[in-house]
Coordinates of C-alpha atoms in Angstrom, one line a residue:
M237 CA 7.8 -79.0 8.0
K238 CA 6.7 -75.8 6.3
F239 CA 4.7 -77.9 3.8
S240 CA 3.0 -79.8 6.7
R241 CA 2.3 -76.6 8.7
H242 CA 0.8 -75.0 5.6
Y243 CA -1.7 -77.7 4.9
L244 CA -2.4 -78.2 8.6
G245 CA -3.4 -74.5 8.6
L246 CA -5.6 -75.0 5.6
A247 CA -7.3 -78.0 7.3
L248 CA -7.9 -76.0 10.4
A249 CA -9.5 -73.2 8.4
L250 CA -11.8 -75.7 6.7
V251 CA -12.7 -77.4 10.0
L252 CA -13.4 -74.0 11.6
G253 CA -15.4 -72.8 8.6
T254 CA -17.4 -76.0 8.5
T255 CA -18.1 -75.9 12.3
L256 CA -19.4 -72.3 12.1
R257 CA -21.6 -73.0 9.1
F258 CA -23.3 -76.1 10.5
W259 CA -23.5 -74.8 14.1
N260 CA -27.2 -74.1 15.1
L261 CA -28.2 -74.7 11.5
D262 CA -31.9 -75.2 12.4
F263 CA -32.0 -72.6 15.1
K264 CA -33.6 -69.8 13.1
P265 CA -37.0 -70.5 11.5
L266 CA -37.4 -70.4 7.7
W267 CA -38.2 -67.0 6.4
L268 CA -40.0 -65.8 3.3
D269 CA -37.3 -66.5 0.7
E270 CA -36.4 -69.9 2.3
V271 CA -40.1 -70.9 2.2
I272 CA -40.0 -70.3 -1.5
T273 CA -36.9 -72.5 -1.8
A274 CA -38.7 -75.2 0.3
L275 CA -41.8 -75.2 -1.9
F276 CA -40.0 -75.5 -5.2
T277 CA -37.3 -77.8 -3.9
L278 CA -39.9 -80.3 -2.5
G279 CA -41.7 -80.4 -5.9
R280 CA -44.5 -78.2 -4.7
S281 CA -45.9 -74.9 -5.8
Y282 CA -48.3 -72.2 -4.7
N283 CA -51.1 -74.3 -6.0
D284 CA -50.5 -76.7 -3.1
V285 CA -51.3 -73.9 -0.5
P286 CA -54.9 -73.8 0.6
L287 CA -56.3 -70.3 0.0
D288 CA -59.5 -68.6 1.2
V289 CA -60.2 -71.4 3.7
V290 CA -59.2 -72.1 7.3
F291 CA -56.9 -75.0 7.8
P292 CA -55.1 -76.5 10.9
L293 CA -51.4 -76.0 11.1
N294 CA -50.7 -79.7 11.0
R295 CA -51.7 -79.4 7.3
L296 CA -48.3 -77.8 6.8
E297 CA -46.6 -81.2 7.2
Q298 CA -48.4 -82.3 4.0
I299 CA -47.5 -79.2 2.1
F300 CA -43.9 -79.3 3.1
T301 CA -43.3 -83.0 2.4
F302 CA -41.0 -84.1 -0.4
N303 CA -42.9 -85.1 -3.6
P304 CA -40.9 -88.1 -5.0
A305 CA -42.7 -87.8 -8.4
S306 CA -41.2 -84.3 -9.0
S307 CA -38.4 -83.8 -11.5
C308 CA -35.9 -81.1 -12.5
G309 CA -38.0 -80.3 -15.6
E310 CA -41.1 -79.8 -13.6
I311 CA -39.3 -77.6 -11.1
A312 CA -37.9 -75.5 -14.0
R313 CA -41.4 -75.1 -15.4
T314 CA -42.8 -74.1 -12.0
L315 CA -40.0 -71.5 -11.6
A316 CA -40.6 -70.1 -15.0
M317 CA -44.3 -69.4 -14.1
Q318 CA -44.2 -68.7 -10.4
S319 CA -40.8 -67.3 -9.6
T320 CA -37.9 -65.2 -10.8
H321 CA -34.9 -67.5 -10.6
P322 CA -33.0 -69.9 -12.9
P323 CA -33.4 -73.6 -12.1
L324 CA -30.1 -75.2 -11.4
F325 CA -29.8 -74.6 -7.6
F326 CA -33.4 -75.8 -7.1
C327 CA -32.7 -79.0 -9.1
L328 CA -29.6 -79.7 -7.0
M329 CA -31.6 -79.0 -3.8
Q330 CA -34.3 -81.4 -5.0
A331 CA -31.8 -84.2 -5.5
W332 CA -30.2 -83.4 -2.1
V333 CA -33.4 -83.3 -0.1
G334 CA -34.6 -86.4 -2.0
K335 CA -31.6 -88.3 -0.7
L336 CA -31.9 -87.0 2.9
S337 CA -35.7 -86.9 3.2
T338 CA -36.5 -88.1 6.7
H339 CA -39.2 -86.1 8.5
H340 CA -40.9 -82.7 8.3
S341 CA -39.2 -81.7 11.6
A342 CA -35.8 -82.0 9.9
L343 CA -36.7 -79.9 6.9
T344 CA -34.8 -76.8 8.0
T345 CA -31.6 -78.7 8.5
E346 CA -31.9 -80.5 5.2
L347 CA -32.6 -77.3 3.2
R348 CA -29.7 -75.4 4.7
S349 CA -27.1 -78.1 4.8
L350 CA -26.4 -78.0 1.0
P351 CA -25.7 -74.2 0.9
A352 CA -23.5 -74.7 4.0
L353 CA -21.5 -77.3 2.1
F354 CA -21.2 -74.9 -0.8
G355 CA -20.0 -72.3 1.7
V356 CA -17.2 -74.7 2.8
G357 CA -16.4 -75.2 -0.9
A358 CA -16.1 -71.5 -1.3
I359 CA -13.4 -71.4 1.5
A360 CA -11.3 -74.0 -0.5
S361 CA -12.0 -72.1 -3.7
V362 CA -10.7 -68.8 -2.3
Y363 CA -7.6 -70.6 -1.1
W364 CA -7.0 -71.7 -4.6
L365 CA -7.7 -68.2 -6.1
N366 CA -5.1 -66.6 -3.9
R367 CA -2.6 -69.4 -4.3
V368 CA -2.8 -68.9 -8.1
A369 CA -2.9 -65.1 -7.9
F370 CA -0.4 -64.3 -5.1
S371 CA 1.1 -67.1 -3.0
P372 CA 0.2 -70.1 -0.9
K373 CA 0.4 -68.0 2.2
A374 CA -2.1 -65.5 0.7
G375 CA -4.3 -68.4 -0.2
L376 CA -4.2 -69.7 3.4
M377 CA -5.0 -66.2 4.8
A378 CA -8.0 -65.7 2.4
A379 CA -9.4 -69.1 3.4
A380 CA -9.0 -68.2 7.1
L381 CA -10.7 -64.9 6.6
M382 CA -13.7 -66.4 4.7
A383 CA -13.9 -69.2 7.3
V384 CA -14.6 -66.7 10.1
S385 CA -16.4 -64.1 8.0
P386 CA -19.8 -63.3 9.6
F387 CA -21.2 -62.6 6.1
G388 CA -19.9 -65.9 4.8
V389 CA -21.6 -67.8 7.7
Y390 CA -24.8 -65.8 7.2
I391 CA -25.2 -66.7 3.5
S392 CA -24.1 -70.3 4.2
Q393 CA -26.9 -70.7 6.7
E394 CA -29.5 -69.5 4.2
A395 CA -31.5 -72.1 2.2
R396 CA -30.9 -69.9 -0.8
H397 CA -28.6 -69.8 -3.9
Y398 CA -25.8 -67.5 -2.7
T399 CA -22.9 -69.8 -1.6
L400 CA -22.9 -71.8 -4.9
P401 CA -22.5 -68.7 -7.1
V402 CA -19.8 -67.4 -4.6
M403 CA -17.9 -70.7 -5.2
M404 CA -18.4 -70.4 -9.0
I405 CA -17.3 -66.7 -9.1
T406 CA -14.2 -67.6 -7.0
L407 CA -13.3 -70.5 -9.4
S408 CA -13.9 -68.4 -12.5
L409 CA -11.6 -65.7 -11.2
S410 CA -9.0 -68.3 -10.5
A411 CA -9.3 -69.5 -14.1
L412 CA -9.3 -66.0 -15.4
I413 CA -6.0 -65.1 -13.7
Q414 CA -4.5 -68.4 -15.0
I415 CA -5.7 -67.3 -18.5
Q416 CA -4.0 -63.9 -18.1
Q417 CA -0.8 -65.6 -17.1
D418 CA -1.0 -67.8 -20.2
L419 CA -1.7 -64.9 -22.5
Q420 CA 1.3 -63.0 -21.2
R421 CA 3.3 -66.0 -22.6
Q422 CA 1.2 -65.8 -25.8
Q423 CA -0.4 -69.2 -25.3
L424 CA -3.8 -70.6 -24.6
R425 CA -4.6 -73.8 -22.6
S426 CA -7.9 -75.2 -23.6
I427 CA -8.5 -76.9 -20.3
V428 CA -8.3 -73.6 -18.4
W429 CA -10.6 -71.8 -20.8
L430 CA -13.1 -74.6 -20.8
S431 CA -13.1 -74.6 -17.0
W432 CA -13.7 -70.9 -17.0
V433 CA -16.6 -71.4 -19.4
A434 CA -18.1 -74.2 -17.3
F435 CA -17.9 -72.2 -14.0
N436 CA -19.6 -69.2 -15.6
T437 CA -22.3 -71.2 -17.4
I438 CA -23.1 -73.0 -14.1
G439 CA -23.3 -69.6 -12.4
L440 CA -25.7 -68.2 -14.9
Y441 CA -28.1 -71.1 -14.3
V442 CA -27.8 -70.6 -10.5
H443 CA -28.5 -66.8 -10.0
Y444 CA -29.3 -64.0 -12.4
F445 CA -26.9 -61.6 -10.6
F446 CA -24.1 -63.8 -11.9
I447 CA -24.5 -61.9 -15.1
L448 CA -22.9 -58.9 -13.3
A449 CA -19.9 -61.0 -12.4
L450 CA -19.5 -62.2 -16.0
L451 CA -19.7 -58.6 -17.4
A452 CA -17.1 -57.5 -14.8
Q453 CA -14.8 -60.3 -16.1
L454 CA -15.4 -58.9 -19.6
A455 CA -14.1 -55.5 -18.4
I456 CA -11.0 -57.3 -17.0
V457 CA -10.4 -59.1 -20.4
L458 CA -10.7 -55.8 -22.3
V459 CA -8.2 -54.0 -20.1
F460 CA -5.8 -56.9 -20.2
V461 CA -5.9 -57.5 -23.9
Y462 CA -5.3 -53.7 -24.5
N463 CA -2.5 -53.4 -21.9
A464 CA -0.8 -56.7 -22.8
K465 CA -0.5 -55.7 -26.4
I466 CA -1.5 -59.1 -27.7
K467 CA -0.6 -58.9 -31.4
S468 CA -2.0 -62.2 -32.6
F469 CA -5.4 -61.5 -34.2
R470 CA -6.3 -65.3 -33.9
L471 CA -5.5 -65.2 -30.1
R472 CA -7.7 -62.1 -29.6
L473 CA -10.5 -63.7 -31.6
L474 CA -10.3 -66.9 -29.5
V475 CA -10.4 -64.8 -26.3
F476 CA -13.6 -63.1 -27.1
A477 CA -15.2 -66.3 -28.6
F478 CA -14.5 -68.1 -25.3
W479 CA -15.9 -65.2 -23.4
L480 CA -19.2 -65.3 -25.3
L481 CA -19.7 -69.1 -24.8
P482 CA -21.4 -68.9 -21.4
F483 CA -24.0 -66.5 -22.9
F484 CA -24.4 -68.9 -25.8
F485 CA -25.1 -71.8 -23.4
F486 CA -27.6 -69.7 -21.5
I487 CA -29.8 -69.0 -24.6
P488 CA -32.3 -71.8 -23.8
W489 CA -33.3 -70.0 -20.6
L490 CA -33.0 -66.5 -22.0
P491 CA -36.7 -66.2 -22.9
V492 CA -37.7 -67.1 -19.4
L493 CA -35.2 -64.4 -18.0
L494 CA -36.8 -61.8 -20.2
G495 CA -40.3 -62.8 -19.0
H496 CA -39.1 -62.5 -15.4
F497 CA -38.4 -58.8 -15.8
G498 CA -41.1 -56.7 -14.2
R499 CA -42.8 -59.6 -12.3
P500 CA -44.5 -58.5 -9.0
E501 CA -42.0 -60.6 -7.0
T502 CA -39.4 -57.9 -7.5
S503 CA -41.7 -55.0 -6.5
W504 CA -40.4 -55.2 -2.9
V505 CA -37.2 -53.5 -3.8
P506 CA -37.7 -49.7 -3.0
P507 CA -36.3 -46.8 -5.0
P508 CA -33.0 -45.2 -3.6
E509 CA -33.1 -42.5 -1.0
N510 CA -30.4 -40.0 -1.9
I511 CA -27.0 -41.3 -0.7
A512 CA -28.4 -44.2 1.3
P513 CA -27.0 -46.8 -1.1
L514 CA -23.5 -45.5 -0.5
Y515 CA -23.4 -46.0 3.2
Q516 CA -25.5 -49.2 2.9
T517 CA -22.7 -50.5 0.7
L518 CA -20.0 -49.5 3.3
A519 CA -22.0 -51.2 6.0
A520 CA -22.1 -54.4 3.9
W521 CA -18.3 -54.3 3.6
L522 CA -18.0 -53.9 7.3
L523 CA -20.3 -56.9 7.9
M524 CA -17.9 -59.1 6.0
V525 CA -15.4 -58.9 8.8
I526 CA -17.4 -57.9 11.9
A527 CA -21.0 -58.3 13.1
L528 CA -22.0 -57.3 16.6
P529 CA -25.6 -57.2 18.0
V530 CA -27.2 -54.0 16.6
E531 CA -30.6 -55.2 15.2
N532 CA -33.6 -54.7 17.4
Q533 CA -31.5 -53.5 20.3
P534 CA -32.2 -50.4 22.5
L535 CA -30.4 -47.3 21.4
W536 CA -28.1 -47.4 24.5
I537 CA -26.7 -50.7 23.1
A538 CA -27.1 -50.1 19.3
I539 CA -25.3 -46.8 19.2
P540 CA -22.0 -47.7 21.0
V541 CA -21.9 -51.1 19.3
S542 CA -22.3 -49.4 15.9
L543 CA -19.5 -47.0 16.8
L544 CA -17.3 -49.8 17.9
M545 CA -17.8 -51.6 14.5
L546 CA -17.0 -48.3 12.7
V547 CA -13.8 -47.9 14.7
F548 CA -12.7 -51.4 14.0
G549 CA -13.5 -50.9 10.3
S550 CA -11.4 -47.7 10.2
W551 CA -8.5 -49.4 12.0
L552 CA -8.6 -52.3 9.5
V553 CA -8.5 -50.0 6.5
R554 CA -5.4 -48.3 7.9
Q555 CA -3.8 -51.7 8.4
V556 CA -4.7 -53.1 5.0
F557 CA -4.0 -50.1 2.8
P558 CA -0.1 -50.4 3.0
G559 CA -0.4 -54.1 2.0
V560 CA -2.6 -53.3 -1.0
R561 CA -0.1 -50.6 -2.0
Q562 CA 2.8 -53.1 -1.8
L563 CA 0.9 -55.6 -3.9
W564 CA 0.2 -53.0 -6.5
R565 CA 3.9 -52.0 -6.7
N566 CA 5.2 -55.5 -6.8
S567 CA 5.5 -56.7 -10.4
A568 CA 4.8 -60.3 -9.4
T569 CA 1.4 -59.4 -7.8
H570 CA 0.4 -56.3 -9.8
L571 CA -1.6 -58.1 -12.4
A572 CA -3.7 -60.1 -9.9
T573 CA -4.3 -57.0 -7.8
L574 CA -5.4 -55.1 -10.8
T575 CA -7.7 -57.9 -11.8
L576 CA -9.5 -58.2 -8.5
G577 CA -9.6 -54.4 -8.1
I578 CA -11.3 -54.0 -11.6
F579 CA -13.7 -56.8 -10.8
I580 CA -14.8 -55.2 -7.5
L581 CA -15.0 -51.7 -9.0
F582 CA -17.0 -52.8 -12.1
V583 CA -19.5 -54.8 -10.0
L584 CA -20.0 -51.8 -7.8
L585 CA -20.7 -49.6 -10.8
E586 CA -23.2 -52.2 -12.0
F587 CA -24.9 -52.1 -8.6
F588 CA -25.2 -48.3 -8.6
A589 CA -26.5 -48.4 -12.2
I590 CA -29.3 -50.7 -11.0
V591 CA -29.9 -48.5 -8.0
Y592 CA -29.9 -45.1 -9.7
L593 CA -30.8 -45.8 -13.3
L594 CA -33.4 -48.6 -12.8
G595 CA -34.6 -47.2 -9.4
K596 CA -34.1 -50.5 -7.5
D597 CA -32.1 -50.1 -4.3
I598 CA -30.6 -53.6 -4.1
T599 CA -28.1 -52.3 -1.5
I600 CA -30.7 -52.6 1.2
A601 CA -30.2 -56.4 1.2
P602 CA -26.6 -57.2 2.2
R603 CA -26.9 -60.7 0.8
Y604 CA -26.6 -59.4 -2.8
N605 CA -23.0 -58.4 -2.2
F606 CA -22.1 -62.0 -2.7
V607 CA -21.2 -61.1 -6.3
Y608 CA -17.9 -59.4 -5.3
Y609 CA -17.5 -60.9 -1.8
P610 CA -14.8 -63.5 -2.8
A611 CA -12.7 -60.8 -4.5
I612 CA -12.9 -58.8 -1.2
C613 CA -11.7 -61.8 0.8
A614 CA -8.9 -62.5 -1.7
L615 CA -7.5 -59.0 -1.7
L616 CA -7.9 -58.6 2.1
G617 CA -6.0 -61.9 2.7
A618 CA -3.2 -61.0 0.2
S619 CA -2.8 -57.5 1.7
L620 CA -2.6 -58.9 5.3
V621 CA 0.1 -61.4 4.2
S622 CA 2.0 -58.6 2.4
R623 CA 1.8 -56.4 5.4
G624 CA 3.0 -59.3 7.6
A625 CA 5.9 -59.9 5.4
E626 CA 6.8 -56.2 5.7
E627 CA 6.6 -56.3 9.5
R628 CA 8.6 -59.5 9.5
G629 CA 11.3 -57.8 7.4
K630 CA 11.5 -55.0 9.9
S631 CA 11.6 -57.2 13.0
G632 CA 13.6 -60.1 11.4
N633 CA 11.4 -62.6 13.4
Y634 CA 8.0 -64.1 12.4
L635 CA 6.8 -64.5 16.0
S636 CA 7.7 -60.9 16.7
A637 CA 5.8 -59.8 13.6
I638 CA 2.6 -61.7 14.8
T639 CA 2.7 -60.1 18.2
H640 CA 3.5 -56.7 16.9
H641 CA 0.7 -54.2 17.7
Q642 CA 0.5 -53.2 14.1
F643 CA 0.1 -56.7 12.7
P644 CA -3.7 -57.3 12.6
I645 CA -4.1 -60.9 11.5
P646 CA -4.9 -62.4 14.9
T647 CA -7.2 -59.5 15.8
V648 CA -9.1 -59.8 12.5
L649 CA -9.6 -63.5 12.9
L650 CA -10.7 -63.2 16.5
V651 CA -13.2 -60.4 15.8
G652 CA -14.6 -62.4 12.8
T653 CA -15.0 -65.5 14.9
I654 CA -16.9 -63.6 17.6
G655 CA -19.1 -62.1 14.9
C656 CA -19.9 -65.6 13.6
I657 CA -21.0 -66.7 17.1
F658 CA -23.4 -63.8 17.1
V659 CA -24.7 -64.8 13.7
V660 CA -25.4 -68.5 14.6
H661 CA -27.1 -67.5 17.8
N662 CA -29.5 -65.0 16.0
W663 CA -27.9 -61.9 17.5
A664 CA -26.7 -60.6 14.1
F665 CA -28.1 -61.0 10.6
Q666 CA -31.5 -61.8 11.9
K667 CA -34.0 -63.2 9.5
P668 CA -36.2 -60.6 7.7
Y669 CA -39.7 -60.2 9.1
N670 CA -38.4 -62.3 12.1
P671 CA -40.9 -65.2 12.0
Q672 CA -39.6 -66.5 15.4
Q673 CA -40.5 -63.2 17.1
V674 CA -43.9 -63.0 15.3
A675 CA -44.7 -66.6 16.5
Q676 CA -43.7 -65.8 20.1
D677 CA -45.8 -62.7 20.1
M678 CA -48.9 -64.6 18.9
L679 CA -48.4 -67.4 21.4
L680 CA -47.9 -65.2 24.5
G681 CA -51.4 -63.8 25.0
K682 CA -53.6 -66.3 26.9
P683 CA -51.6 -69.3 25.7
D684 CA -54.4 -71.7 26.8
A685 CA -56.9 -70.1 24.4
P686 CA -57.2 -71.5 20.8
L687 CA -55.3 -69.6 18.2
M688 CA -56.3 -68.5 14.7
V689 CA -54.2 -66.4 12.3
V690 CA -55.7 -64.7 9.3
M691 CA -53.5 -63.1 6.7
G692 CA -54.5 -60.9 3.8
Y693 CA -52.6 -61.8 0.6
D694 CA -52.2 -60.1 -2.7
D695 CA -49.5 -62.1 -4.4
S696 CA -47.2 -65.1 -3.9
Q697 CA -44.8 -63.1 -1.7
D698 CA -47.6 -62.6 0.8
I699 CA -48.4 -66.3 0.7
A700 CA -44.7 -67.3 1.3
L701 CA -44.5 -64.7 4.2
G702 CA -47.6 -66.1 5.8
L703 CA -46.3 -69.7 5.5
S704 CA -43.1 -68.6 7.3
F705 CA -45.2 -67.4 10.2
A706 CA -47.3 -70.5 10.1
L707 CA -44.2 -72.8 10.2
A708 CA -42.7 -70.8 13.1
I709 CA -46.0 -71.1 15.1
H710 CA -46.2 -74.8 14.3
K711 CA -42.6 -75.4 15.4
F712 CA -43.4 -73.8 18.8
N713 CA -46.9 -75.3 19.2
S714 CA -47.0 -78.6 17.3
N715 CA -47.8 -80.6 20.4
K716 CA -51.3 -79.1 20.6
C717 CA -52.2 -80.6 17.2
N718 CA -51.5 -84.0 18.7
I719 CA -54.0 -83.5 21.5
T720 CA -57.3 -82.5 19.8
A721 CA -58.3 -81.0 16.5
E722 CA -59.9 -78.0 18.3
A723 CA -56.6 -77.2 20.1
C724 CA -54.6 -77.2 16.9
P725 CA -53.9 -73.6 15.8
K726 CA -55.7 -72.5 12.6
F727 CA -54.5 -70.4 9.7
A728 CA -56.2 -68.8 6.8
F729 CA -55.2 -66.7 3.7
F730 CA -57.9 -64.4 2.4
N731 CA -57.5 -62.4 -0.8
R732 CA -57.1 -58.6 -0.3
S733 CA -56.6 -57.6 -3.9
S734 CA -59.9 -55.6 -3.8
G735 CA -59.3 -54.2 -0.3
Y736 CA -59.6 -55.5 3.3
D737 CA -63.4 -55.2 3.3
S738 CA -63.4 -58.5 1.5
V739 CA -61.2 -60.0 4.2
W740 CA -63.6 -58.8 6.9
Q741 CA -66.5 -60.2 4.9
N742 CA -64.9 -63.6 4.6
L743 CA -64.3 -63.7 8.3
S744 CA -67.9 -63.0 9.1
Q745 CA -69.0 -65.9 6.9
L746 CA -66.8 -68.5 8.7
P747 CA -68.5 -71.3 10.8
T748 CA -68.9 -70.6 14.5
P749 CA -65.7 -71.7 16.4
S750 CA -66.2 -74.8 18.4
T751 CA -64.1 -73.5 21.3
L752 CA -64.3 -70.0 22.8
P753 CA -62.7 -67.7 23.8
L754 CA -60.4 -67.5 20.8
N755 CA -57.3 -65.4 20.0
L756 CA -57.5 -64.1 16.5
W757 CA -54.5 -62.5 15.0
V758 CA -54.9 -60.5 11.7
V759 CA -51.7 -60.0 9.6
A760 CA -52.5 -57.2 7.2
P761 CA -49.7 -56.1 4.8
G762 CA -50.2 -52.5 3.8
L763 CA -52.8 -51.7 6.5
R764 CA -52.2 -48.8 8.9
R765 CA -52.9 -49.3 12.6
R766 CA -55.8 -46.9 12.6
D767 CA -57.5 -48.8 9.8
Y768 CA -57.9 -52.0 11.9
P769 CA -61.6 -52.2 12.8
P770 CA -62.4 -52.0 16.5
Q771 CA -64.6 -55.1 16.2
L772 CA -64.8 -58.0 13.7
G773 CA -67.5 -60.5 13.2
L774 CA -66.3 -64.1 13.2
S775 CA -69.4 -66.0 12.0
E776 CA -72.8 -64.6 12.8
Q777 CA -72.6 -65.4 16.5
T778 CA -69.1 -64.5 17.5
S779 CA -67.7 -61.0 18.1
C780 CA -64.0 -60.2 18.2
T781 CA -62.8 -57.1 19.9
I782 CA -59.4 -55.4 19.2
D783 CA -56.8 -55.5 21.9
P784 CA -55.0 -52.2 21.6
E785 CA -52.1 -53.4 23.7
E786 CA -51.3 -56.2 21.3
Y787 CA -50.4 -54.4 18.1
H788 CA -47.0 -55.2 16.6
R789 CA -45.1 -54.4 13.4
I790 CA -42.0 -56.2 12.1
G791 CA -42.0 -55.1 8.5
I792 CA -45.8 -55.7 8.3
P793 CA -48.4 -55.2 11.0
Y794 CA -50.2 -57.9 13.0
Q795 CA -53.0 -57.2 15.5
L796 CA -54.7 -59.3 18.1
Y797 CA -58.5 -59.6 18.5
R798 CA -60.1 -61.4 21.4
C799 CA -63.2 -63.4 20.4
Q800 CA -66.0 -64.2 22.8

């Protein structure tokens, strides 16, 4: 009966995790990074985007249509020239979308469904990690925590390469702990080592940040080999030889990685501001267990909700700390606790080295914390089980322990589930630059008038951002393209590398619009509000006047002009 209840609990965790990850999967529009995924996955590139011309938004259906002639090799070559990512995830996505390819309207679901599946796989993986490291109960608790983690749901609903490396990191940590257990017995099982090499090699070809996870595992190996007093020189040599194998298998892509350093696609990461990276990291930890509506809320909502999240986080730390201390003192769980603790600590040191030595504040993007996220879930799950066992020992009854006011498991799972509901309904972890809100703003003013959007671009990031806005507008307004060509919203990218005067010049040389009045929105990255001209010429016969009431800024500014 215990066996049945245990696996029933695991099945419920997987079902709940799957439901939360696939719920409202297409509700949020694709944002900048996901547009990049879409282009490369579909076998396209920035060369397929029309630049310096006006095009109707139904042209997007051609751009974002699967190219059956594309191959993994072609995608890898495109990534090497036009992006800063390794190729494996995009090749897997290309095969996935190729199998599912139905219609342009289903693109968002198709792109996000594979990362969501990897997110479910990560739940099963963290169960195995804690089962190997601590106990089956600890494995079940870690799986439940990851299933209802708002951060876990957030990265699972991103058409990006975060959940696959999370799964690989979790599996590699499981293999590493098995290796440590074997080395304590002065033995080495080839199948375990080869699995560890495979997991890490796959991870390196999925995301460059996986290098941080692999270096952290080196720190663990060094500490363990030193403390375990392994006398066999041959065994030590084999340990370090196996550790180097993932790097060896990564050599074919190494020249591309070196070429990706310093590319303009990474210029968006700002330098650190004093101690901001510290509290941004703490906020990221908090978002792994609780996420309430704070973004874009009025202060009278944002302040008390933020305080409530901080209170919950403080309470959880007080509940978890005794469990961690018990795990540390227990000889059966000390090694696994030390391993996960060193892993988290070393990855954090690497993060702060990037922040303060390289001047890149990667802590502003919570998604990058995926590197140590599975270790956090594993330790949290094991500590809660350890604390529950302590309470059960005091009360002598399992049910009494669960209902005890100091036993936090039901509370943590309930709060996490509520946070996931906010995530899937776009109340938390809103998409950067919020394409949905931008599209709604542009479609509100005089919705019967034709719409044209002009965006100044300087690099590929600007193009991807503009495409995310165009896709959101097309999603809300695609029916107009089916009526007449004149009614279909128009979009244009104009080069701003030499300044916005060239953008205004290009506007003045456009043909006279066939239908007036016209709503013209100008999206101008880097332009200040006062630098928008009061009037713009749209062809020689049309004048566009700025509407001072329709200036918006969500990361970048966009201003409405009314053309007569």
